[in-house]
Short mmCIF file of C-alpha atoms in Angstrom, two decimals:
data_model
loop_
_atom_site.label_atom_id
_atom_site.label_comp_id
_atom_site.label_asym_id
_atom_site.label_seq_id
_atom_site.Cartn_x
_atom_site.Cartn_y
_atom_site.Cartn_z
CA UNK A 1 20.77 128.40 129.89
CA UNK A 2 17.44 127.73 131.58
CA UNK A 3 17.49 124.39 133.33
CA UNK A 4 14.96 122.32 135.20
CA UNK A 5 16.27 119.57 137.47
CA UNK A 6 14.36 116.55 138.69
CA UNK A 7 16.05 114.70 141.57
CA UNK A 8 15.35 111.03 141.95
CA UNK A 9 15.43 109.48 145.42
CA UNK A 10 18.51 107.43 146.43
CA UNK A 11 18.07 105.60 149.75
CA UNK A 12 20.96 105.99 152.17
CA UNK A 13 22.67 103.09 153.96
CA UNK A 14 21.09 102.10 157.27
CA UNK A 15 20.94 99.41 159.94
CA UNK A 16 18.57 96.49 159.64
CA UNK A 17 17.13 94.63 162.64
CA UNK A 18 19.79 92.68 164.46
CA UNK A 19 22.53 95.17 163.73
CA UNK A 20 23.28 94.02 160.18
CA UNK A 21 24.32 96.82 157.90
CA UNK A 22 22.13 97.32 154.83
CA UNK A 23 24.07 97.73 151.64
CA UNK A 24 23.37 101.15 150.15
CA UNK A 25 21.62 101.26 146.82
CA UNK A 26 23.69 102.67 143.97
CA UNK A 27 23.22 106.40 143.66
CA UNK A 28 20.82 107.36 140.89
CA UNK A 29 21.80 110.31 138.76
CA UNK A 30 19.62 113.39 138.64
CA UNK A 31 17.80 113.85 135.36
CA UNK A 32 18.51 117.25 133.82
CA UNK A 33 15.95 118.58 131.38
CA UNK A 34 16.90 121.36 129.00
CA UNK A 35 14.11 123.91 128.62
CA UNK A 36 13.06 124.63 125.05
CA UNK A 37 13.94 128.33 125.44
CA UNK A 38 17.61 127.48 125.93
CA UNK A 39 19.91 130.49 126.07
CA UNK A 40 17.22 132.78 124.65
CA UNK A 41 15.03 132.80 127.79
CA UNK A 42 15.52 136.45 128.78
CA UNK A 43 15.17 137.68 125.21
CA UNK A 44 12.00 135.65 124.65
CA UNK A 45 10.39 137.13 127.77
CA UNK A 46 11.37 140.65 126.70
CA UNK A 47 10.05 140.14 123.17
CA UNK A 48 6.74 138.70 124.39
CA UNK A 49 6.23 141.62 126.78
CA UNK A 50 6.98 144.12 124.02
CA UNK A 51 4.47 142.56 121.62
CA UNK A 52 1.89 142.43 124.42
CA UNK A 53 2.47 146.05 125.49
CA UNK A 54 -0.76 147.93 126.41
CA UNK A 55 -2.58 149.91 123.75
CA UNK A 56 -0.94 148.23 120.76
CA UNK A 57 -1.66 145.18 118.62
CA UNK A 58 -0.30 142.94 115.88
CA UNK A 59 -0.44 143.79 112.18
CA UNK A 60 -0.91 140.59 110.15
CA UNK A 61 0.44 141.02 106.61
CA UNK A 62 1.49 137.43 106.09
CA UNK A 63 -0.72 136.84 103.06
CA UNK A 64 0.72 134.37 100.59
CA UNK A 65 1.72 135.66 97.19
CA UNK A 66 -1.51 134.26 95.75
CA UNK A 67 -3.68 136.05 98.31
CA UNK A 68 -1.72 139.25 97.92
CA UNK A 69 -2.32 138.94 94.19
CA UNK A 70 -6.09 139.06 94.77
CA UNK A 71 -5.71 142.34 96.63
CA UNK A 72 -3.60 143.78 93.84
CA UNK A 73 -5.94 142.62 91.08
CA UNK A 74 -8.84 144.39 92.81
CA UNK A 75 -7.12 147.70 91.98
CA UNK A 76 -5.94 146.63 88.54
CA UNK A 77 -2.33 145.74 89.37
CA UNK A 78 -0.37 142.67 88.29
CA UNK A 79 0.83 140.22 90.94
CA UNK A 80 4.57 140.93 90.65
CA UNK A 81 7.22 141.05 93.36
CA UNK A 82 7.71 144.78 92.73
CA UNK A 83 4.01 145.49 93.30
CA UNK A 84 3.91 143.30 96.41
CA UNK A 85 6.96 145.17 97.70
CA UNK A 86 5.30 148.54 97.07
CA UNK A 87 2.13 147.43 98.85
CA UNK A 88 4.01 146.24 101.92
CA UNK A 89 6.26 149.30 101.92
CA UNK A 90 3.14 151.48 102.04
CA UNK A 91 2.06 149.66 105.19
CA UNK A 92 5.39 149.31 106.99
CA UNK A 93 6.57 152.90 106.49
CA UNK A 94 3.35 154.49 107.78
CA UNK A 95 4.19 157.43 110.04
CA UNK A 96 3.71 156.75 113.80
CA UNK A 97 2.84 153.12 113.12
CA UNK A 98 4.66 152.07 116.29
CA UNK A 99 2.20 153.99 118.46
CA UNK A 100 -0.49 151.45 117.61
CA UNK A 101 1.34 148.35 116.34
CA UNK A 102 3.67 146.24 118.51
CA UNK A 103 4.40 143.41 116.09
CA UNK A 104 4.01 142.65 112.38
CA UNK A 105 3.60 139.12 111.03
CA UNK A 106 5.39 138.94 107.69
CA UNK A 107 5.34 136.51 104.80
CA UNK A 108 8.76 135.00 104.09
CA UNK A 109 9.23 137.10 100.96
CA UNK A 110 8.59 140.31 102.94
CA UNK A 111 11.11 139.39 105.65
CA UNK A 112 13.89 139.53 103.05
CA UNK A 113 12.65 142.61 101.17
CA UNK A 114 13.75 146.24 101.47
CA UNK A 115 12.21 149.60 100.62
CA UNK A 116 12.87 151.18 97.25
CA UNK A 117 15.54 153.24 99.06
CA UNK A 118 17.31 150.06 100.19
CA UNK A 119 16.30 149.98 103.86
CA UNK A 120 15.34 146.53 105.11
CA UNK A 121 11.72 146.19 106.12
CA UNK A 122 12.77 144.61 109.42
CA UNK A 123 14.79 147.74 110.18
CA UNK A 124 11.81 149.95 109.35
CA UNK A 125 9.86 148.04 111.96
CA UNK A 126 12.59 148.01 114.61
CA UNK A 127 13.05 151.79 114.28
CA UNK A 128 9.43 152.14 115.45
CA UNK A 129 9.77 149.57 118.26
CA UNK A 130 7.75 147.02 116.29
CA UNK A 131 8.82 143.39 116.56
CA UNK A 132 9.12 141.60 113.18
CA UNK A 133 7.37 138.24 113.07
CA UNK A 134 7.18 135.45 110.51
CA UNK A 135 4.63 132.86 109.45
CA UNK A 136 6.33 129.46 109.73
CA UNK A 137 3.64 126.84 109.09
CA UNK A 138 3.18 125.21 105.69
CA UNK A 139 -0.61 125.18 105.65
CA UNK A 140 -3.43 122.76 106.37
CA UNK A 141 -3.77 119.31 104.82
CA UNK A 142 -6.30 116.47 105.38
CA UNK A 143 -5.74 114.45 108.57
CA UNK A 144 -5.92 110.71 107.75
CA UNK A 145 -8.12 108.69 110.08
CA UNK A 146 -10.15 111.70 111.18
CA UNK A 147 -13.67 112.95 110.52
CA UNK A 148 -12.71 114.96 107.41
CA UNK A 149 -10.50 117.19 109.57
CA UNK A 150 -7.16 118.90 108.98
CA UNK A 151 -3.72 119.12 110.51
CA UNK A 152 -1.01 121.75 110.06
CA UNK A 153 2.21 120.75 108.32
CA UNK A 154 5.61 122.38 108.55
CA UNK A 155 7.62 120.74 111.37
CA UNK A 156 10.12 119.23 108.92
CA UNK A 157 13.02 121.65 108.61
CA UNK A 158 11.42 124.11 111.03
CA UNK A 159 14.48 124.44 113.26
CA UNK A 160 16.78 125.50 110.42
CA UNK A 161 14.15 127.88 109.03
CA UNK A 162 13.63 129.50 112.44
CA UNK A 163 17.37 129.93 112.84
CA UNK A 164 17.59 131.69 109.47
CA UNK A 165 14.57 133.89 110.23
CA UNK A 166 16.16 134.94 113.53
CA UNK A 167 19.37 135.93 111.70
CA UNK A 168 17.27 137.99 109.31
CA UNK A 169 15.69 139.89 112.21
CA UNK A 170 12.47 138.05 113.03
CA UNK A 171 11.72 137.77 116.75
CA UNK A 172 8.40 135.94 116.88
CA UNK A 173 6.60 133.30 114.84
CA UNK A 174 3.07 132.33 113.85
CA UNK A 175 1.66 128.82 113.37
CA UNK A 176 -2.03 128.35 112.67
CA UNK A 177 -3.97 125.13 113.05
CA UNK A 178 -7.73 124.68 113.17
CA UNK A 179 -10.38 122.68 115.00
CA UNK A 180 -13.84 122.11 113.52
CA UNK A 181 -16.81 121.68 115.87
CA UNK A 182 -19.18 120.25 113.20
CA UNK A 183 -16.57 117.52 112.60
CA UNK A 184 -16.75 116.49 116.25
CA UNK A 185 -14.06 117.50 116.79
CA UNK A 186 -12.41 114.10 116.96
CA UNK A 187 -9.99 113.27 119.78
CA UNK A 188 -7.36 112.61 117.10
CA UNK A 189 -7.73 116.09 115.58
CA UNK A 190 -7.58 117.83 118.96
CA UNK A 191 -4.48 115.89 120.00
CA UNK A 192 -2.78 116.50 116.66
CA UNK A 193 -3.50 120.24 116.88
CA UNK A 194 -2.20 120.47 120.46
CA UNK A 195 0.90 118.35 119.86
CA UNK A 196 1.78 120.16 116.64
CA UNK A 197 1.51 123.54 118.34
CA UNK A 198 3.66 122.35 121.24
CA UNK A 199 6.41 120.96 118.99
CA UNK A 200 6.42 124.15 116.92
CA UNK A 201 6.56 126.31 120.08
CA UNK A 202 9.51 124.37 121.49
CA UNK A 203 11.43 124.55 118.20
CA UNK A 204 10.70 128.28 117.79
CA UNK A 205 11.88 129.10 121.33
CA UNK A 206 15.00 126.98 120.88
CA UNK A 207 15.91 129.28 117.98
CA UNK A 208 15.06 132.62 119.60
CA UNK A 209 11.52 133.18 118.29
CA UNK A 210 8.51 133.81 120.52
CA UNK A 211 5.79 131.41 119.29
CA UNK A 212 2.25 132.63 118.81
CA UNK A 213 0.11 129.65 119.81
CA UNK A 214 -3.02 129.64 117.65
CA UNK A 215 -5.51 126.78 117.62
CA UNK A 216 -8.36 128.42 115.72
CA UNK A 217 -11.78 127.00 116.54
CA UNK A 218 -13.70 127.59 113.34
CA UNK A 219 -17.04 129.44 113.38
CA UNK A 220 -18.69 126.91 111.05
CA UNK A 221 -21.78 125.17 112.40
CA UNK A 222 -25.17 125.72 114.01
CA UNK A 223 -24.09 124.94 117.59
CA UNK A 224 -24.68 127.21 120.56
CA UNK A 225 -22.16 129.20 122.55
CA UNK A 226 -22.06 126.63 125.38
CA UNK A 227 -20.84 123.99 122.92
CA UNK A 228 -18.10 126.31 121.74
CA UNK A 229 -17.04 126.92 125.34
CA UNK A 230 -16.90 123.18 126.03
CA UNK A 231 -14.76 122.51 122.96
CA UNK A 232 -12.51 125.52 123.58
CA UNK A 233 -11.81 124.38 127.14
CA UNK A 234 -10.94 120.89 125.91
CA UNK A 235 -8.65 122.19 123.16
CA UNK A 236 -6.78 124.62 125.39
CA UNK A 237 -6.43 122.02 128.12
CA UNK A 238 -4.68 119.72 125.64
CA UNK A 239 -2.57 122.57 124.24
CA UNK A 240 -1.15 123.58 127.61
CA UNK A 241 -0.63 119.96 128.62
CA UNK A 242 1.59 119.34 125.60
CA UNK A 243 3.30 122.74 125.88
CA UNK A 244 4.37 121.68 129.38
CA UNK A 245 5.39 118.22 128.14
CA UNK A 246 7.68 119.93 125.62
CA UNK A 247 9.24 122.20 128.27
CA UNK A 248 7.99 125.37 126.59
CA UNK A 249 8.63 128.57 128.55
CA UNK A 250 5.14 129.99 129.22
CA UNK A 251 6.53 133.49 129.86
CA UNK A 252 7.94 133.44 126.33
CA UNK A 253 4.80 132.63 124.32
CA UNK A 254 1.78 134.60 123.08
CA UNK A 255 -1.74 133.27 122.56
CA UNK A 256 -4.01 133.94 119.61
CA UNK A 257 -7.32 132.25 120.50
CA UNK A 258 -10.71 132.45 118.84
CA UNK A 259 -13.44 134.22 120.76
CA UNK A 260 -16.10 131.94 122.24
CA UNK A 261 -19.13 132.55 120.02
CA UNK A 262 -22.06 130.52 118.72
CA UNK A 263 -21.65 128.79 115.37
CA UNK A 264 -22.12 131.07 112.37
CA UNK A 265 -25.36 129.25 111.44
CA UNK A 266 -26.83 129.22 114.95
CA UNK A 267 -30.37 130.60 115.13
CA UNK A 268 -29.63 132.98 118.01
CA UNK A 269 -26.94 135.65 117.80
CA UNK A 270 -25.02 136.23 121.04
CA UNK A 271 -24.50 139.71 122.44
CA UNK A 272 -20.98 141.14 122.89
CA UNK A 273 -21.50 140.82 126.65
CA UNK A 274 -22.33 137.11 126.37
CA UNK A 275 -19.34 136.49 124.12
CA UNK A 276 -17.08 138.39 126.52
CA UNK A 277 -18.39 136.40 129.50
CA UNK A 278 -17.86 133.00 127.86
CA UNK A 279 -14.46 133.91 126.38
CA UNK A 280 -13.12 135.22 129.68
CA UNK A 281 -14.50 132.15 131.47
CA UNK A 282 -12.54 129.91 129.13
CA UNK A 283 -9.35 131.93 129.57
CA UNK A 284 -9.59 132.00 133.37
CA UNK A 285 -10.10 128.24 133.47
CA UNK A 286 -7.38 127.23 131.03
CA UNK A 287 -4.63 129.85 130.61
CA UNK A 288 -1.77 129.92 133.17
CA UNK A 289 -1.04 133.38 134.62
CA UNK A 290 2.57 133.16 133.42
CA UNK A 291 1.43 133.81 129.82
CA UNK A 292 2.22 137.50 129.08
CA UNK A 293 -0.28 138.32 126.34
CA UNK A 294 -3.38 137.25 124.43
CA UNK A 295 -4.12 138.55 120.92
CA UNK A 296 -7.54 137.58 119.65
CA UNK A 297 -8.28 136.69 116.07
CA UNK A 298 -11.57 137.73 114.47
CA UNK A 299 -12.01 134.20 113.14
CA UNK A 300 -14.49 135.13 110.42
CA UNK A 301 -16.34 137.84 112.31
CA UNK A 302 -16.74 141.25 110.72
CA UNK A 303 -14.46 144.06 111.84
CA UNK A 304 -17.32 145.68 113.73
CA UNK A 305 -18.39 142.46 115.47
CA UNK A 306 -14.87 141.60 116.57
CA UNK A 307 -14.27 145.14 117.84
CA UNK A 308 -17.51 145.21 119.84
CA UNK A 309 -16.74 141.81 121.39
CA UNK A 310 -13.18 142.83 122.25
CA UNK A 311 -14.43 146.07 123.78
CA UNK A 312 -16.91 144.13 125.92
CA UNK A 313 -14.05 141.97 127.22
CA UNK A 314 -12.00 145.03 128.09
CA UNK A 315 -14.97 146.56 129.91
CA UNK A 316 -15.51 143.46 132.00
CA UNK A 317 -13.99 143.47 135.47
CA UNK A 318 -11.86 140.41 136.09
#
């Protein structure tokens, strides 16, 4: 079990002027803090390193049943469990998938499904050295007292759900919250996002799941790239402050940040080089070196835009 110990001072007995003996203060007990990772520390570090292994990335197939239904209807299929199973089987049994994919984020239904031959999907993934992951948040809802902003729900019952997901074979988790620049963002929304992510991360680690920490800074707005950088630095500063407050093991987490870009309605489009420069600046200033991996989300960018920006980051010398 990972432990962190804080020792409080306890003054020893001594002589006062004139030779009188000073009565010793009662010894104060050391405060022992249990790290969130608990007995899973080594496994969490190993899982995080595997998901962050060079040359591979995460496959996100955690669409809700409703969203999956839209994909099926586009090719004339009904939104049934059998059709959703067939769609996900097509993805998860792709030959040589493990050469390019290190982790797959699953919807809860998929985590418990099997192929038509009876092989569990989680076993299909593990056979290709792909870590099964699971979406654990319950979605965004309005944040009372804010500037029309949102917060992510799902902490109630999270510990028991994470424990069950671990038994089923999941080894990492995803929790998405958002921050809106046009809405301020308000100090309340930033704090709620950071605190919620930290509580989720601690609970996930305590039950054996590597948490993906994802405060998505939305692309909405006409602000410039410098504004995005300023907000991103503030958000990530709060996130890591509360992660530390909750005794989260940094070596056992993964980050999924937005790239630092101008707002989608900004009059000037930034080059991939400019986006790479600002994104890397934010990461160097805010992300502790103990964190093993960063997986970027496109955040509303096109596939081509996100790929060009990611390539520019990889071409930049740190």
